[in-house]
PDB file of C-alpha atoms in Angstrom:
ATOM      1  CA  MET C 376     134.885 117.864  89.352  1.00  0.00           C
ATOM      2  CA  GLY C 377     130.872 117.196  88.574  1.00  0.00           C
ATOM      3  CA  VAL C 378     131.514 119.112  85.391  1.00  0.00           C
ATOM      4  CA  GLU C 379     134.765 118.103  84.030  1.00  0.00           C
ATOM      5  CA  PHE C 380     133.216 114.437  85.234  1.00  0.00           C
ATOM      6  CA  MET C 381     129.989 114.846  83.308  1.00  0.00           C
ATOM      7  CA  LYS C 382     131.376 116.368  79.578  1.00  0.00           C
ATOM      8  CA  HIS C 383     132.810 112.607  79.906  1.00  0.00           C
ATOM      9  CA  ILE C 384     130.520 110.719  80.310  1.00  0.00           C
ATOM     10  CA  ILE C 385     128.227 112.948  77.863  1.00  0.00           C
ATOM     11  CA  HIS C 386     131.217 113.230  75.320  1.00  0.00           C
ATOM     12  CA  TYR C 387     131.795 109.376  76.031  1.00  0.00           C
ATOM     13  CA  VAL C 388     128.407 108.447  75.633  1.00  0.00           C
ATOM     14  CA  THR C 389     127.928 110.339  72.553  1.00  0.00           C
ATOM     15  CA  THR C 390     130.889 108.428  70.869  1.00  0.00           C
ATOM     16  CA  ASN C 391     130.435 105.689  71.185  1.00  0.00           C
ATOM     17  CA  PHE C 392     126.233 105.350  71.064  1.00  0.00           C
ATOM     18  CA  LYS C 393     126.716 103.277  68.579  1.00  0.00           C
ATOM     19  CA  LYS C 394     128.006 100.353  70.139  1.00  0.00           C
ATOM     20  CA  ILE C 395     126.426 101.408  73.754  1.00  0.00           C
ATOM     21  CA  PHE C 396     122.947 101.204  72.296  1.00  0.00           C
ATOM     22  CA  HIS C 397     123.782  97.917  69.656  1.00  0.00           C
ATOM     23  CA  THR C 398     124.619  96.030  73.151  1.00  0.00           C
ATOM     24  CA  VAL C 399     121.983  97.195  75.241  1.00  0.00           C
ATOM     25  CA  CYS C 400     119.523  95.682  72.691  1.00  0.00           C
ATOM     26  CA  THR C 401     121.601  92.317  72.525  1.00  0.00           C
ATOM     27  CA  GLU C 402     120.868  92.315  75.668  1.00  0.00           C
ATOM     28  CA  ILE C 403     117.364  92.515  75.944  1.00  0.00           C
ATOM     29  CA  ILE C 404     116.345  90.428  72.914  1.00  0.00           C
ATOM     30  CA  SER C 405     119.395  87.312  74.308  1.00  0.00           C
ATOM     31  CA  CYS C 406     116.527  88.376  77.946  1.00  0.00           C
ATOM     32  CA  ILE C 407     113.387  87.926  76.060  1.00  0.00           C
ATOM     33  CA  GLN C 408     114.295  84.975  73.959  1.00  0.00           C
ATOM     34  CA  GLY C 409     113.479  82.878  77.265  1.00  0.00           C
ATOM     35  CA  THR C 410     109.861  84.117  76.867  1.00  0.00           C
ATOM     36  CA  ALA C 411     107.721  82.965  73.783  1.00  0.00           C
ATOM     37  CA  LEU C 412     107.449  86.340  71.692  1.00  0.00           C
ATOM     38  CA  HIS C 413     103.559  85.561  70.978  1.00  0.00           C
ATOM     39  CA  PHE C 414     103.447  86.867  75.316  1.00  0.00           C
ATOM     40  CA  VAL C 415     105.136  89.160  74.221  1.00  0.00           C
ATOM     41  CA  LEU C 416     103.524  90.342  72.009  1.00  0.00           C
ATOM     42  CA  VAL C 417      99.711  89.682  73.340  1.00  0.00           C
ATOM     43  CA  ALA C 418     101.267  92.064  75.864  1.00  0.00           C
ATOM     44  CA  ALA C 419     101.914  94.922  73.905  1.00  0.00           C
ATOM     45  CA  PHE C 420      98.279  94.016  71.885  1.00  0.00           C
ATOM     46  CA  LEU C 421      95.976  93.921  75.103  1.00  0.00           C
ATOM     47  CA  GLY C 422      98.362  97.505  76.413  1.00  0.00           C
ATOM     48  CA  THR C 423      97.359  98.780  72.863  1.00  0.00           C
ATOM     49  CA  LEU C 424      93.291  98.268  73.596  1.00  0.00           C
ATOM     50  CA  ASN C 425      92.860  98.950  76.804  1.00  0.00           C
ATOM     51  CA  HIS C 426      93.785 102.421  76.234  1.00  0.00           C
ATOM     52  CA  PHE C 427      90.782 102.614  74.004  1.00  0.00           C
ATOM     53  CA  LEU C 428      89.001  99.963  76.022  1.00  0.00           C
ATOM     54  CA  TYR C 429      86.692 102.074  78.934  1.00  0.00           C
ATOM     55  CA  PHE C 430      85.253 104.587  76.209  1.00  0.00           C
ATOM     56  CA  LEU C 431      84.904 101.823  74.566  1.00  0.00           C
ATOM     57  CA  SER C 432      82.911 100.523  77.578  1.00  0.00           C
ATOM     58  CA  GLY C 433      80.667 103.414  77.759  1.00  0.00           C
ATOM     59  CA  GLN C 434      83.147 104.716  80.691  1.00  0.00           C
ATOM     60  CA  SER C 435      82.381 101.770  83.081  1.00  0.00           C
ATOM     61  CA  PRO C 436      83.216 102.029  86.882  1.00  0.00           C
ATOM     62  CA  ILE C 437      84.607  98.603  86.675  1.00  0.00           C
ATOM     63  CA  ILE C 438      87.264  99.529  83.880  1.00  0.00           C
ATOM     64  CA  ALA C 439      87.592 102.613  85.183  1.00  0.00           C
ATOM     65  CA  LEU C 440      89.708 100.251  87.566  1.00  0.00           C
ATOM     66  CA  PHE C 441      91.582  98.775  84.842  1.00  0.00           C
ATOM     67  CA  CYS C 442      91.999 101.059  82.030  1.00  0.00           C
ATOM     68  CA  PRO C 443      93.089 105.015  81.245  1.00  0.00           C
ATOM     69  CA  VAL C 444      90.881 107.159  81.968  1.00  0.00           C
ATOM     70  CA  ASN C 445      92.629 110.356  81.369  1.00  0.00           C
ATOM     71  CA  GLU C 446      95.593 111.704  79.304  1.00  0.00           C
ATOM     72  CA  SER C 447      97.521 111.280  82.958  1.00  0.00           C
ATOM     73  CA  VAL C 448     100.952 109.562  82.532  1.00  0.00           C
ATOM     74  CA  TRP C 449      99.447 107.728  85.395  1.00  0.00           C
ATOM     75  CA  GLU C 450      96.955 106.118  83.732  1.00  0.00           C
ATOM     76  CA  HIS C 451      98.745 104.804  81.050  1.00  0.00           C
ATOM     77  CA  LEU C 452     101.124 103.359  83.088  1.00  0.00           C
ATOM     78  CA  LYS C 453      98.078 100.484  83.075  1.00  0.00           C
ATOM     79  CA  LEU C 454      98.543 100.120  79.562  1.00  0.00           C
ATOM     80  CA  LEU C 455     101.746  97.886  81.472  1.00  0.00           C
ATOM     81  CA  TYR C 456     101.098  97.030  84.397  1.00  0.00           C
ATOM     82  CA  PHE C 457      97.015  95.166  83.986  1.00  0.00           C
ATOM     83  CA  PRO C 458      97.792  93.391  79.908  1.00  0.00           C
ATOM     84  CA  PHE C 459     101.383  92.059  81.823  1.00  0.00           C
ATOM     85  CA  LEU C 460      99.877  90.870  84.574  1.00  0.00           C
ATOM     86  CA  PHE C 461      97.068  89.242  82.711  1.00  0.00           C
ATOM     87  CA  VAL C 462      99.653  87.646  80.345  1.00  0.00           C
ATOM     88  CA  SER C 463     102.008  86.794  83.570  1.00  0.00           C
ATOM     89  CA  ILE C 464      99.211  84.395  84.323  1.00  0.00           C
ATOM     90  CA  TRP C 465      98.535  83.342  80.745  1.00  0.00           C
ATOM     91  CA  GLU C 466     101.983  82.480  80.490  1.00  0.00           C
ATOM     92  CA  TYR C 467     102.871  79.948  84.137  1.00  0.00           C
ATOM     93  CA  LEU C 468      98.566  78.741  83.644  1.00  0.00           C
ATOM     94  CA  SER C 469     100.492  77.356  80.187  1.00  0.00           C
ATOM     95  CA  LEU C 470     103.671  77.010  81.144  1.00  0.00           C
ATOM     96  CA  HIS C 471     104.008  76.209  85.381  1.00  0.00           C
ATOM     97  CA  PRO C 472     106.912  77.716  86.161  1.00  0.00           C
ATOM     98  CA  VAL C 473     108.152  77.724  90.088  1.00  0.00           C
ATOM     99  CA  VAL C 474     104.462  79.231  90.512  1.00  0.00           C
ATOM    100  CA  LEU C 475     106.319  82.349  92.837  1.00  0.00           C
ATOM    101  CA  PRO C 476     110.161  83.024  91.719  1.00  0.00           C
ATOM    102  CA  PHE C 477     108.295  83.456  88.469  1.00  0.00           C
ATOM    103  CA  PHE C 478     105.647  86.497  90.193  1.00  0.00           C
ATOM    104  CA  TYR C 479     108.480  87.975  92.328  1.00  0.00           C
ATOM    105  CA  CYS C 480     110.544  88.100  88.553  1.00  0.00           C
ATOM    106  CA  ARG C 481     107.614  89.184  86.576  1.00  0.00           C
ATOM    107  CA  TYR C 482     106.615  92.296  89.158  1.00  0.00           C
ATOM    108  CA  LEU C 483     110.509  93.276  89.780  1.00  0.00           C
ATOM    109  CA  GLY C 484     110.255  93.934  85.249  1.00  0.00           C
ATOM    110  CA  VAL C 485     106.804  95.354  85.301  1.00  0.00           C
ATOM    111  CA  LEU C 486     107.740  97.764  88.351  1.00  0.00           C
ATOM    112  CA  LEU C 487     111.109  98.732  85.666  1.00  0.00           C
ATOM    113  CA  GLY C 488     108.962  99.263  83.078  1.00  0.00           C
ATOM    114  CA  MET C 489     107.410 101.471  84.547  1.00  0.00           C
ATOM    115  CA  PHE C 490     110.075 103.529  85.916  1.00  0.00           C
ATOM    116  CA  PHE C 491     111.585 102.872  82.506  1.00  0.00           C
ATOM    117  CA  THR C 492     108.677 104.882  80.906  1.00  0.00           C
ATOM    118  CA  VAL C 493     107.940 108.090  83.361  1.00  0.00           C
ATOM    119  CA  SER C 494     111.781 108.637  82.605  1.00  0.00           C
ATOM    120  CA  VAL C 495     112.571 108.391  79.527  1.00  0.00           C
ATOM    121  CA  PHE C 496     108.952 110.229  78.609  1.00  0.00           C
ATOM    122  CA  TYR C 497     109.512 113.421  81.365  1.00  0.00           C
ATOM    123  CA  THR C 498     113.012 113.073  79.945  1.00  0.00           C
ATOM    124  CA  TYR C 499     111.947 113.489  76.074  1.00  0.00           C
ATOM    125  CA  SER C 500     109.122 115.832  76.180  1.00  0.00           C
ATOM    126  CA  GLY C 501     111.570 118.072  78.803  1.00  0.00           C
ATOM    127  CA  ILE C 502     114.133 117.917  76.069  1.00  0.00           C
ATOM    128  CA  LEU C 503     111.653 118.427  73.463  1.00  0.00           C
ATOM    129  CA  GLY C 504     109.058 120.574  75.241  1.00  0.00           C
ATOM    130  CA  ARG C 505     106.123 118.073  74.764  1.00  0.00           C
ATOM    131  CA  ASN C 506     105.210 115.007  73.671  1.00  0.00           C
ATOM    132  CA  PHE C 507     104.508 113.747  70.269  1.00  0.00           C
ATOM    133  CA  LEU C 508     101.722 110.742  69.506  1.00  0.00           C
ATOM    134  CA  ILE C 509     104.671 109.022  67.944  1.00  0.00           C
ATOM    135  CA  LEU C 510     107.215 108.279  70.428  1.00  0.00           C
ATOM    136  CA  ASP C 511     104.173 107.763  72.969  1.00  0.00           C
ATOM    137  CA  ILE C 512     103.524 104.565  71.184  1.00  0.00           C
ATOM    138  CA  LEU C 513     107.129 103.760  70.347  1.00  0.00           C
ATOM    139  CA  LEU C 514     107.493 104.337  73.985  1.00  0.00           C
ATOM    140  CA  PHE C 515     104.467 101.974  74.884  1.00  0.00           C
ATOM    141  CA  TYR C 516     105.854  99.146  72.795  1.00  0.00           C
ATOM    142  CA  SER C 517     109.551  99.770  74.299  1.00  0.00           C
ATOM    143  CA  SER C 518     108.332  99.440  77.783  1.00  0.00           C
ATOM    144  CA  VAL C 519     106.740  95.601  77.052  1.00  0.00           C
ATOM    145  CA  ILE C 520     109.902  94.613  75.224  1.00  0.00           C
ATOM    146  CA  PHE C 521     111.578  96.024  78.250  1.00  0.00           C
ATOM    147  CA  SER C 522     110.055  94.978  81.034  1.00  0.00           C
ATOM    148  CA  PHE C 523     109.644  90.945  79.825  1.00  0.00           C
ATOM    149  CA  GLY C 524     113.409  91.707  79.154  1.00  0.00           C
ATOM    150  CA  MET C 525     114.349  92.715  82.201  1.00  0.00           C
ATOM    151  CA  SER C 526     112.165  89.647  84.267  1.00  0.00           C
ATOM    152  CA  GLU C 527     113.883  87.232  82.671  1.00  0.00           C
ATOM    153  CA  TYR C 528     117.338  88.713  83.524  1.00  0.00           C
ATOM    154  CA  ILE C 529     116.681  88.978  87.006  1.00  0.00           C
ATOM    155  CA  SER C 530     115.072  85.307  87.002  1.00  0.00           C
ATOM    156  CA  GLY C 531     118.643  85.082  85.589  1.00  0.00           C
ATOM    157  CA  LYS C 532     120.143  86.716  88.317  1.00  0.00           C
ATOM    158  CA  THR C 533     120.169  85.725  92.764  1.00  0.00           C
ATOM    159  CA  ARG C 534     117.773  84.832  94.859  1.00  0.00           C
ATOM    160  CA  SER C 535     115.924  86.895  97.034  1.00  0.00           C
ATOM    161  CA  PRO C 536     114.732  85.577 100.275  1.00  0.00           C
ATOM    162  CA  HIS C 537     111.585  87.192  99.566  1.00  0.00           C
ATOM    163  CA  GLU C 538     110.597  85.272  95.672  1.00  0.00           C
ATOM    164  CA  THR C 539     109.621  82.042  98.357  1.00  0.00           C
ATOM    165  CA  GLU C 540     106.836  83.857 101.103  1.00  0.00           C
ATOM    166  CA  PRO C 541     104.192  84.079  99.200  1.00  0.00           C
ATOM    167  CA  GLY C 542     102.301  86.670 100.967  1.00  0.00           C
ATOM    168  CA  PHE C 543     105.016  89.014  99.687  1.00  0.00           C
ATOM    169  CA  VAL C 544     104.816  87.999  96.551  1.00  0.00           C
ATOM    170  CA  VAL C 545     101.238  88.162  96.235  1.00  0.00           C
ATOM    171  CA  SER C 546     100.763  91.308  98.428  1.00  0.00           C
ATOM    172  CA  LEU C 547     103.407  93.122  95.375  1.00  0.00           C
ATOM    173  CA  TRP C 548     100.835  92.811  93.104  1.00  0.00           C
ATOM    174  CA  LEU C 549      98.419  93.580  95.156  1.00  0.00           C
ATOM    175  CA  ILE C 550      99.478  96.918  96.553  1.00  0.00           C
ATOM    176  CA  THR C 551      99.992  98.286  92.985  1.00  0.00           C
ATOM    177  CA  SER C 552      96.936  96.707  91.889  1.00  0.00           C
ATOM    178  CA  PHE C 553      95.396  98.774  94.860  1.00  0.00           C
ATOM    179  CA  PHE C 554      97.800 102.337  93.924  1.00  0.00           C
ATOM    180  CA  PHE C 555      96.312 102.050  90.631  1.00  0.00           C
ATOM    181  CA  PHE C 556      92.256 101.522  91.914  1.00  0.00           C
ATOM    182  CA  VAL C 557      92.467 104.319  94.893  1.00  0.00           C
ATOM    183  CA  PHE C 558      94.757 106.756  92.303  1.00  0.00           C
ATOM    184  CA  THR C 559      92.404 106.608  89.350  1.00  0.00           C
ATOM    185  CA  CYS C 560      88.914 107.792  91.686  1.00  0.00           C
ATOM    186  CA  PHE C 561      91.404 109.813  93.990  1.00  0.00           C
ATOM    187  CA  PRO C 562      94.095 111.373  92.086  1.00  0.00           C
ATOM    188  CA  PRO C 563      96.689 113.095  93.972  1.00  0.00           C
ATOM    189  CA  ASP C 564      97.478 116.994  92.424  1.00  0.00           C
ATOM    190  CA  LEU C 565     100.763 115.955  91.355  1.00  0.00           C
ATOM    191  CA  PRO C 566     102.281 116.887  88.007  1.00  0.00           C
ATOM    192  CA  LEU C 567     102.480 112.725  87.224  1.00  0.00           C
ATOM    193  CA  PHE C 568      98.497 112.729  87.038  1.00  0.00           C
ATOM    194  CA  TYR C 569      97.436 115.582  85.559  1.00  0.00           C
ATOM    195  CA  SER C 570      96.086 114.815  82.115  1.00  0.00           C
ATOM    196  CA  ALA C 571      97.759 115.730  79.507  1.00  0.00           C
TER     197      ALA C 571
END
């Protein structure tokens, strides 16, 4: 039964790929329209700059906390996370949305964006047997758009009781940043942290 179900799903996706792809892209674009395009572009630009900043800084230990220090998937999540955080702060200071729900939705958006990055990277590199630079670059830019889109999508949905608790919202961002800092200095012996 499970094999037949999977065959049905695969057949549905392959025969309706164009329609599904169009629907997903349309939905993401409509969600991003709530965010000014320049915030998305600045996050993409900062993420691109972030890729080279550690080596341009002479391998500064402070810069290492915010920028990739090797070619591991984990380190490359910093390309999305920290520029997204900094642009979200800038967006908040510019537009003055309600602070806690805004940063809560932005956090969920970037978290989903990082999950999207890891999932797509391991899926495509597993299928193709290796990764390709051009696909990695496209994946990064797609993840930026996906993160902003999901953040806007979530902001229009049912509210969580936790999003109005200042300690909870701030803790989410601080704990995730802390994990980036710690795992930069002491990476676990897991494939996610291996430098390619």
